[in-house]
Amino acid sequence: RSSLTAAQNKWLELKASGNLNICLQLIQESARKSFDWHADNVGAAKSYHDLYFFLSKPKPKIVVLNMSYEYKQVKLGGVGEMVTALCDVLNKKKHELQIESRVITPYYPWHEDLIKNGVLKQENITWKIAHLYLNQEIYSEILVINNTGTIQYLVKPLSGQNGLDIFQEVTADKQTAIYDTITPKMTYFNSAVAAFVTSKLPDVPKINILNAHSWGCGLTAKILKDYYNADVPRSILTVHSEFSEQGVITNDHEHMQYMHGIGLDFIPGVDISPLVQGMLSADHVVYVSEDLERQSLCHSGPYSVKNLSAYLSEIGHASAIINNISGVFDPENLKLDLSNFYQAKIAAKNTI
């Protein structure tokens, strides 16, 4: 195009100024506005609604548990915004749709202050679950938060267990530490969630569908299939980011002690992609944009993502929704320009 829109000029100004906070806010707002728009126009929310019923039929009412490191109080990018918006949109009509969306996240240190100050309302019920970590049976608490319109579960290691202070470095002003030294955090969280959704504890709700968001939650589907041999809940892996940004676990003793320590086996000497493991094990894979789905079908990196994506699409186990940064978002008048999606997305990624 020969001329730049006002929104495109805004992106250039943001890149030139290096104001990363404004850029991040812009991306989050874009994801939220894009999701809200498509929720009312047969987009992401309806796509998930139809998929939930397809996977869990003939259940009259469906409980979906969204698994994520980011939600409401933790938003590092589009994942937190998308998970929040998805639950909000569907829960507004949960009685009409017969779908209830819930969320499970790790318990972060600042949650304690939010609960004490009444920002988060904790229910009186707390569950204790046993699960594997570093080849030992450990115990975690599941706290229940219910004051946001969506029930949120917080997974918290019981105190006094060695090596389980793994989330202490994730402070309110250093939320990016969630993804630092990810292997211990990922194996702990995935193991705990798998134990929770298969538990027979009194009053634990039956989860019909587990929707795991992003590659760091990809191992849960594999644990459900390989360790628990569980057919319920049905599992979805939602892929949020480009394949070049997905984590890879080095196949050495330091990392494999965590992977084997949650009951999983892998081919010796081969590095592990939690994303690919999740794609292989989940009942359905969802890409958060059609652009991301196309990218997966021409991916030239390792782990045969290209062939795997093509196979999953061919057999009907993969699909894309309309979400993500759908065009350039103009912060001046809160309108979406859908004409320049790809360039806007690259500009946002480069700025961050």
Short mmCIF file of C-alpha atoms in Angstrom, two decimals:
data_model
loop_
_atom_site.label_atom_id
_atom_site.label_comp_id
_atom_site.label_asym_id
_atom_site.label_seq_id
_atom_site.Cartn_x
_atom_site.Cartn_y
_atom_site.Cartn_z
CA ARG A 1 0.00 0.00 0.00
CA SER A 2 1.30 3.44 -0.93
CA SER A 3 0.09 5.29 2.13
CA LEU A 4 0.15 4.48 5.84
CA THR A 5 -2.95 4.57 8.00
CA ALA A 6 -2.98 6.53 11.25
CA ALA A 7 -2.71 3.24 13.12
CA GLN A 8 0.34 2.16 11.13
CA ASN A 9 2.00 5.50 11.87
CA LYS A 10 1.24 4.90 15.54
CA TRP A 11 3.09 1.58 15.38
CA LEU A 12 6.11 3.29 13.82
CA GLU A 13 6.09 5.95 16.56
CA LEU A 14 5.94 3.28 19.25
CA LYS A 15 8.81 1.36 17.70
CA ALA A 16 10.89 4.50 17.40
CA SER A 17 10.24 5.59 20.99
CA GLY A 18 10.97 2.14 22.38
CA ASN A 19 8.07 2.43 24.82
CA LEU A 20 7.58 -1.26 25.45
CA ASN A 21 4.91 -0.81 28.09
CA ILE A 22 2.68 1.10 25.68
CA CYS A 23 3.32 -1.49 22.99
CA LEU A 24 2.42 -4.34 25.31
CA GLN A 25 -0.74 -2.53 26.39
CA LEU A 26 -1.61 -1.97 22.75
CA ILE A 27 -1.20 -5.66 21.92
CA GLN A 28 -3.29 -6.72 24.90
CA GLU A 29 -6.04 -4.23 24.04
CA SER A 30 -5.96 -5.36 20.44
CA ALA A 31 -6.33 -9.01 21.42
CA ARG A 32 -9.22 -8.20 23.74
CA LYS A 33 -11.09 -5.97 21.28
CA SER A 34 -10.50 -8.44 18.46
CA PHE A 35 -11.82 -11.30 20.59
CA ASP A 36 -14.89 -9.35 21.72
CA TRP A 37 -15.69 -8.40 18.13
CA HIS A 38 -15.40 -11.94 16.84
CA ALA A 39 -17.33 -13.33 19.81
CA ASP A 40 -20.38 -11.51 18.45
CA ASN A 41 -19.64 -12.42 14.84
CA VAL A 42 -19.33 -16.19 14.82
CA GLY A 43 -15.65 -16.12 15.70
CA ALA A 44 -13.51 -17.54 18.49
CA ALA A 45 -16.12 -17.97 21.22
CA LYS A 46 -18.58 -19.77 18.95
CA SER A 47 -15.76 -21.89 17.50
CA TYR A 48 -14.83 -23.09 20.98
CA HIS A 49 -18.51 -23.52 21.90
CA ASP A 50 -19.09 -25.85 18.95
CA LEU A 51 -15.83 -27.71 19.56
CA TYR A 52 -16.64 -28.29 23.24
CA PHE A 53 -19.97 -29.87 22.35
CA PHE A 54 -18.43 -31.94 19.56
CA LEU A 55 -15.77 -33.41 21.85
CA SER A 56 -17.97 -34.05 24.88
CA LYS A 57 -21.32 -35.04 23.35
CA PRO A 58 -23.85 -36.11 24.44
CA LYS A 59 -23.30 -34.33 27.79
CA PRO A 60 -26.20 -31.96 28.64
CA LYS A 61 -23.87 -29.59 30.49
CA ILE A 62 -20.15 -29.15 29.96
CA VAL A 63 -17.51 -27.96 32.43
CA VAL A 64 -14.38 -26.73 30.66
CA LEU A 65 -11.16 -26.15 32.59
CA ASN A 66 -8.78 -23.68 30.95
CA MET A 67 -5.18 -24.35 31.98
CA SER A 68 -2.84 -21.38 31.75
CA TYR A 69 0.08 -19.61 33.42
CA GLU A 70 -1.64 -16.30 32.65
CA TYR A 71 -5.12 -15.09 33.61
CA LYS A 72 -6.61 -11.80 34.83
CA GLN A 73 -3.95 -10.86 37.42
CA VAL A 74 -1.16 -12.14 35.13
CA LYS A 75 -1.13 -10.86 31.57
CA LEU A 76 2.19 -10.84 29.77
CA GLY A 77 0.67 -10.74 26.30
CA GLY A 78 -2.22 -12.14 24.33
CA VAL A 79 -2.54 -15.45 26.24
CA GLY A 80 -3.81 -13.90 29.46
CA GLU A 81 -6.18 -11.59 27.60
CA MET A 82 -7.51 -14.40 25.43
CA VAL A 83 -8.11 -16.83 28.32
CA THR A 84 -9.83 -14.09 30.34
CA ALA A 85 -12.01 -12.99 27.44
CA LEU A 86 -12.92 -16.55 26.43
CA CYS A 87 -14.15 -17.37 29.94
CA ASP A 88 -15.95 -14.05 30.34
CA VAL A 89 -17.77 -14.34 27.02
CA LEU A 90 -18.93 -17.93 27.51
CA ASN A 91 -19.80 -17.58 31.21
CA LYS A 92 -22.09 -14.61 30.53
CA LYS A 93 -24.36 -17.12 28.80
CA LYS A 94 -23.40 -20.30 30.65
CA HIS A 95 -26.97 -21.22 31.54
CA GLU A 96 -28.17 -20.65 28.00
CA LEU A 97 -25.18 -22.39 26.40
CA GLN A 98 -24.90 -25.14 29.03
CA ILE A 99 -21.15 -24.56 29.17
CA GLU A 100 -19.23 -23.35 32.21
CA SER A 101 -15.63 -22.21 31.74
CA ARG A 102 -13.24 -22.38 34.67
CA VAL A 103 -9.52 -21.61 34.95
CA ILE A 104 -6.58 -23.27 36.70
CA THR A 105 -3.26 -21.44 37.19
CA PRO A 106 -0.25 -21.73 39.46
CA TYR A 107 -0.41 -19.98 42.86
CA TYR A 108 1.99 -17.03 42.69
CA PRO A 109 3.43 -15.28 45.77
CA TRP A 110 1.34 -12.12 45.35
CA HIS A 111 -1.89 -14.13 45.42
CA GLU A 112 -1.54 -14.23 49.21
CA ASP A 113 -1.81 -10.43 49.49
CA LEU A 114 -4.69 -10.31 47.00
CA ILE A 115 -6.61 -12.83 49.10
CA LYS A 116 -5.81 -11.10 52.41
CA ASN A 117 -6.84 -7.72 51.03
CA GLY A 118 -10.11 -9.09 49.69
CA VAL A 119 -9.22 -8.47 46.06
CA LEU A 120 -9.67 -12.20 45.47
CA LYS A 121 -12.42 -14.01 47.34
CA GLN A 122 -11.29 -17.45 48.44
CA GLU A 123 -13.95 -20.10 48.97
CA ASN A 124 -13.90 -22.15 52.18
CA ILE A 125 -13.15 -25.37 50.32
CA THR A 126 -9.55 -26.47 49.60
CA TRP A 127 -8.53 -29.79 48.10
CA LYS A 128 -5.29 -31.68 48.63
CA ILE A 129 -4.04 -33.80 45.74
CA ALA A 130 -1.13 -36.22 45.41
CA HIS A 131 0.95 -36.26 42.24
CA LEU A 132 4.43 -37.07 40.94
CA TYR A 133 7.34 -34.66 40.92
CA LEU A 134 10.98 -35.70 40.57
CA ASN A 135 9.88 -39.33 40.97
CA GLN A 136 8.33 -38.67 44.36
CA GLU A 137 4.72 -38.42 45.44
CA ILE A 138 4.14 -34.88 46.63
CA TYR A 139 1.06 -32.95 47.72
CA SER A 140 -0.44 -29.75 46.43
CA GLU A 141 -3.40 -27.65 47.50
CA ILE A 142 -6.09 -26.47 45.12
CA LEU A 143 -7.49 -23.14 46.30
CA VAL A 144 -10.82 -21.93 44.91
CA ILE A 145 -11.36 -18.28 43.93
CA ASN A 146 -14.88 -17.20 43.02
CA ASN A 147 -15.43 -13.47 42.70
CA THR A 148 -14.72 -12.68 39.07
CA GLY A 149 -17.62 -14.40 37.30
CA THR A 150 -15.32 -17.30 36.56
CA ILE A 151 -14.19 -19.90 39.10
CA GLN A 152 -10.40 -19.96 39.31
CA TYR A 153 -8.33 -22.74 40.86
CA LEU A 154 -4.85 -21.96 42.22
CA VAL A 155 -2.32 -24.80 42.42
CA LYS A 156 -0.07 -24.37 45.45
CA PRO A 157 2.65 -26.75 46.70
CA LEU A 158 2.16 -27.71 50.33
CA SER A 159 4.83 -26.10 52.49
CA GLY A 160 7.70 -28.13 53.88
CA GLN A 161 8.42 -30.10 50.70
CA ASN A 162 11.96 -29.73 49.40
CA GLY A 163 12.49 -28.10 46.02
CA LEU A 164 8.97 -26.74 45.67
CA ASP A 165 9.71 -23.02 46.04
CA ILE A 166 9.90 -22.87 42.24
CA PHE A 167 7.42 -20.00 41.84
CA GLN A 168 8.89 -17.77 44.58
CA GLU A 169 10.94 -15.81 42.03
CA VAL A 170 7.75 -14.82 40.19
CA THR A 171 6.91 -11.54 41.90
CA ALA A 172 4.23 -9.02 40.96
CA ASP A 173 6.84 -6.74 39.36
CA LYS A 174 8.71 -9.62 37.71
CA GLN A 175 5.99 -11.71 36.12
CA THR A 176 8.20 -12.66 33.18
CA ALA A 177 10.04 -14.98 35.60
CA ILE A 178 7.16 -17.41 35.04
CA TYR A 179 9.00 -18.63 31.97
CA ASP A 180 12.50 -18.57 33.45
CA THR A 181 13.93 -22.00 34.33
CA ILE A 182 10.71 -23.41 32.94
CA THR A 183 11.33 -27.17 33.22
CA PRO A 184 10.73 -27.51 37.01
CA LYS A 185 7.70 -25.18 36.87
CA MET A 186 6.23 -26.87 33.81
CA THR A 187 6.59 -30.44 35.06
CA TYR A 188 5.17 -29.53 38.48
CA PHE A 189 2.16 -27.64 37.09
CA ASN A 190 1.33 -30.18 34.36
CA SER A 191 1.58 -33.08 36.81
CA ALA A 192 -0.63 -31.36 39.39
CA VAL A 193 -3.33 -30.45 36.86
CA ALA A 194 -3.43 -33.98 35.44
CA ALA A 195 -3.89 -35.38 38.97
CA PHE A 196 -6.60 -32.85 39.77
CA VAL A 197 -8.78 -33.47 36.69
CA THR A 198 -8.62 -37.25 37.22
CA SER A 199 -9.12 -37.15 41.00
CA LYS A 200 -12.07 -38.78 42.76
CA LEU A 201 -12.03 -36.45 45.74
CA PRO A 202 -15.39 -35.44 47.24
CA ASP A 203 -16.90 -32.27 45.79
CA VAL A 204 -14.27 -31.99 43.05
CA PRO A 205 -16.30 -31.12 39.95
CA LYS A 206 -16.13 -33.44 36.98
CA ILE A 207 -14.16 -31.75 34.23
CA ASN A 208 -15.43 -32.69 30.77
CA ILE A 209 -12.81 -30.82 28.74
CA LEU A 210 -9.33 -29.55 29.56
CA ASN A 211 -8.26 -26.65 27.34
CA ALA A 212 -4.49 -26.24 27.80
CA HIS A 213 -3.19 -22.90 26.58
CA SER A 214 0.30 -22.59 25.06
CA TRP A 215 3.23 -24.98 24.85
CA GLY A 216 4.08 -24.86 28.57
CA CYS A 217 0.84 -26.74 29.27
CA GLY A 218 1.31 -29.28 26.49
CA LEU A 219 2.53 -32.14 28.67
CA THR A 220 -0.76 -32.52 30.56
CA ALA A 221 -2.46 -34.29 27.65
CA LYS A 222 0.46 -36.72 27.43
CA ILE A 223 0.32 -37.41 31.19
CA LEU A 224 -3.43 -38.08 30.96
CA LYS A 225 -2.93 -40.55 28.12
CA ASP A 226 0.37 -42.23 29.07
CA TYR A 227 0.34 -42.21 32.87
CA TYR A 228 -3.34 -42.13 33.84
CA ASN A 229 -4.69 -43.88 30.72
CA ALA A 230 -7.63 -41.48 30.98
CA ASP A 231 -10.22 -40.83 28.29
CA VAL A 232 -11.92 -38.11 30.36
CA PRO A 233 -11.49 -35.23 30.32
CA ARG A 234 -11.12 -34.75 26.59
CA SER A 235 -8.17 -32.46 25.94
CA ILE A 236 -7.54 -29.47 23.70
CA LEU A 237 -4.16 -27.82 23.16
CA THR A 238 -4.49 -24.18 22.11
CA VAL A 239 -1.38 -22.95 20.28
CA HIS A 240 -0.80 -19.23 20.86
CA SER A 241 2.58 -18.33 19.39
CA GLU A 242 4.84 -18.92 16.44
CA PHE A 243 6.68 -22.23 16.33
CA SER A 244 10.07 -20.57 16.47
CA GLU A 245 9.10 -19.27 19.94
CA GLN A 246 8.12 -22.63 21.44
CA GLY A 247 10.31 -24.04 24.18
CA VAL A 248 12.50 -27.10 23.72
CA ILE A 249 13.70 -29.27 26.59
CA THR A 250 17.29 -30.49 26.25
CA ASN A 251 17.57 -34.25 26.61
CA ASP A 252 20.22 -34.32 29.32
CA HIS A 253 20.19 -35.50 32.93
CA GLU A 254 19.49 -32.05 34.39
CA HIS A 255 16.25 -31.67 32.45
CA MET A 256 15.21 -35.29 31.99
CA GLN A 257 15.09 -35.96 35.72
CA TYR A 258 12.08 -33.63 35.75
CA MET A 259 10.46 -35.09 32.63
CA HIS A 260 10.88 -38.71 33.72
CA GLY A 261 9.98 -37.68 37.25
CA ILE A 262 6.33 -37.11 36.31
CA GLY A 263 5.89 -40.58 34.85
CA LEU A 264 6.77 -39.91 31.21
CA ASP A 265 9.15 -41.79 28.90
CA PHE A 266 11.00 -40.29 25.94
CA ILE A 267 13.45 -41.46 23.31
CA PRO A 268 16.99 -41.20 24.78
CA GLY A 269 19.19 -38.48 23.31
CA VAL A 270 16.40 -36.64 21.48
CA ASP A 271 15.45 -33.15 22.64
CA ILE A 272 11.80 -32.73 23.59
CA SER A 273 9.22 -30.27 22.32
CA PRO A 274 6.34 -30.01 24.83
CA LEU A 275 4.31 -28.43 22.03
CA VAL A 276 4.68 -31.46 19.77
CA GLN A 277 4.06 -33.85 22.67
CA GLY A 278 0.84 -31.97 23.38
CA MET A 279 -0.21 -31.98 19.72
CA LEU A 280 0.35 -35.73 19.54
CA SER A 281 -1.59 -36.45 22.73
CA ALA A 282 -4.47 -33.94 22.72
CA ASP A 283 -7.86 -34.79 21.25
CA HIS A 284 -7.85 -31.53 19.29
CA VAL A 285 -5.39 -28.75 18.46
CA VAL A 286 -6.57 -25.15 18.08
CA TYR A 287 -4.45 -22.40 16.51
CA VAL A 288 -5.42 -18.92 17.69
CA SER A 289 -5.37 -17.51 14.18
CA GLU A 290 -5.62 -18.72 10.63
CA ASP A 291 -2.23 -17.16 10.03
CA LEU A 292 -0.67 -19.35 12.74
CA GLU A 293 -2.28 -22.44 11.24
CA ARG A 294 -0.83 -21.60 7.82
CA GLN A 295 2.56 -21.05 9.39
CA SER A 296 2.47 -24.49 11.02
CA LEU A 297 1.79 -26.09 7.65
CA CYS A 298 5.00 -24.65 6.19
CA HIS A 299 7.19 -24.79 9.32
CA SER A 300 10.78 -25.66 8.39
CA GLY A 301 12.12 -26.18 11.91
CA PRO A 302 12.69 -29.44 13.80
CA TYR A 303 10.23 -31.95 15.26
CA SER A 304 8.20 -32.42 12.04
CA VAL A 305 5.66 -29.77 13.03
CA LYS A 306 4.83 -29.31 9.34
CA ASN A 307 3.95 -32.97 8.78
CA LEU A 308 2.20 -33.28 12.13
CA SER A 309 0.07 -30.18 11.50
CA ALA A 310 -0.88 -31.42 8.04
CA TYR A 311 -1.84 -34.83 9.42
CA LEU A 312 -3.93 -33.38 12.26
CA SER A 313 -5.75 -31.07 9.86
CA GLU A 314 -6.38 -33.93 7.44
CA ILE A 315 -8.02 -36.15 10.05
CA GLY A 316 -10.02 -33.27 11.52
CA HIS A 317 -8.09 -32.98 14.80
CA ALA A 318 -6.88 -29.41 14.23
CA SER A 319 -8.57 -26.12 13.45
CA ALA A 320 -8.02 -22.38 13.64
CA ILE A 321 -10.10 -19.63 15.21
CA ILE A 322 -10.21 -15.95 14.35
CA ASN A 323 -8.42 -14.29 17.22
CA ASN A 324 -5.02 -12.73 17.92
CA ILE A 325 -4.08 -9.26 16.64
CA SER A 326 -6.50 -9.05 13.73
CA GLY A 327 -5.06 -6.06 11.97
CA VAL A 328 -3.62 -2.80 13.23
CA PHE A 329 -5.32 -1.53 16.37
CA ASP A 330 -5.80 2.21 16.54
CA PRO A 331 -5.64 3.34 20.19
CA GLU A 332 -7.14 6.73 19.35
CA ASN A 333 -10.62 5.52 18.38
CA LEU A 334 -10.53 1.84 19.39
CA LYS A 335 -11.14 0.58 15.88
CA LEU A 336 -9.58 -2.37 14.13
CA ASP A 337 -8.02 -2.03 10.71
CA LEU A 338 -8.16 -5.55 9.27
CA SER A 339 -6.28 -4.70 6.09
CA ASN A 340 -2.72 -5.11 7.31
CA PHE A 341 -2.72 -8.02 9.75
CA TYR A 342 0.62 -9.64 8.95
CA GLN A 343 2.74 -6.47 8.98
CA ALA A 344 1.11 -5.30 12.20
CA LYS A 345 1.83 -8.58 13.93
CA ILE A 346 5.50 -8.49 12.91
CA ALA A 347 5.79 -4.87 14.07
CA ALA A 348 4.36 -5.82 17.45
CA LYS A 349 6.63 -8.83 17.86
CA ASN A 350 9.74 -6.84 16.88
CA THR A 351 8.87 -4.01 19.26
CA ILE A 352 8.42 -6.33 22.23
#
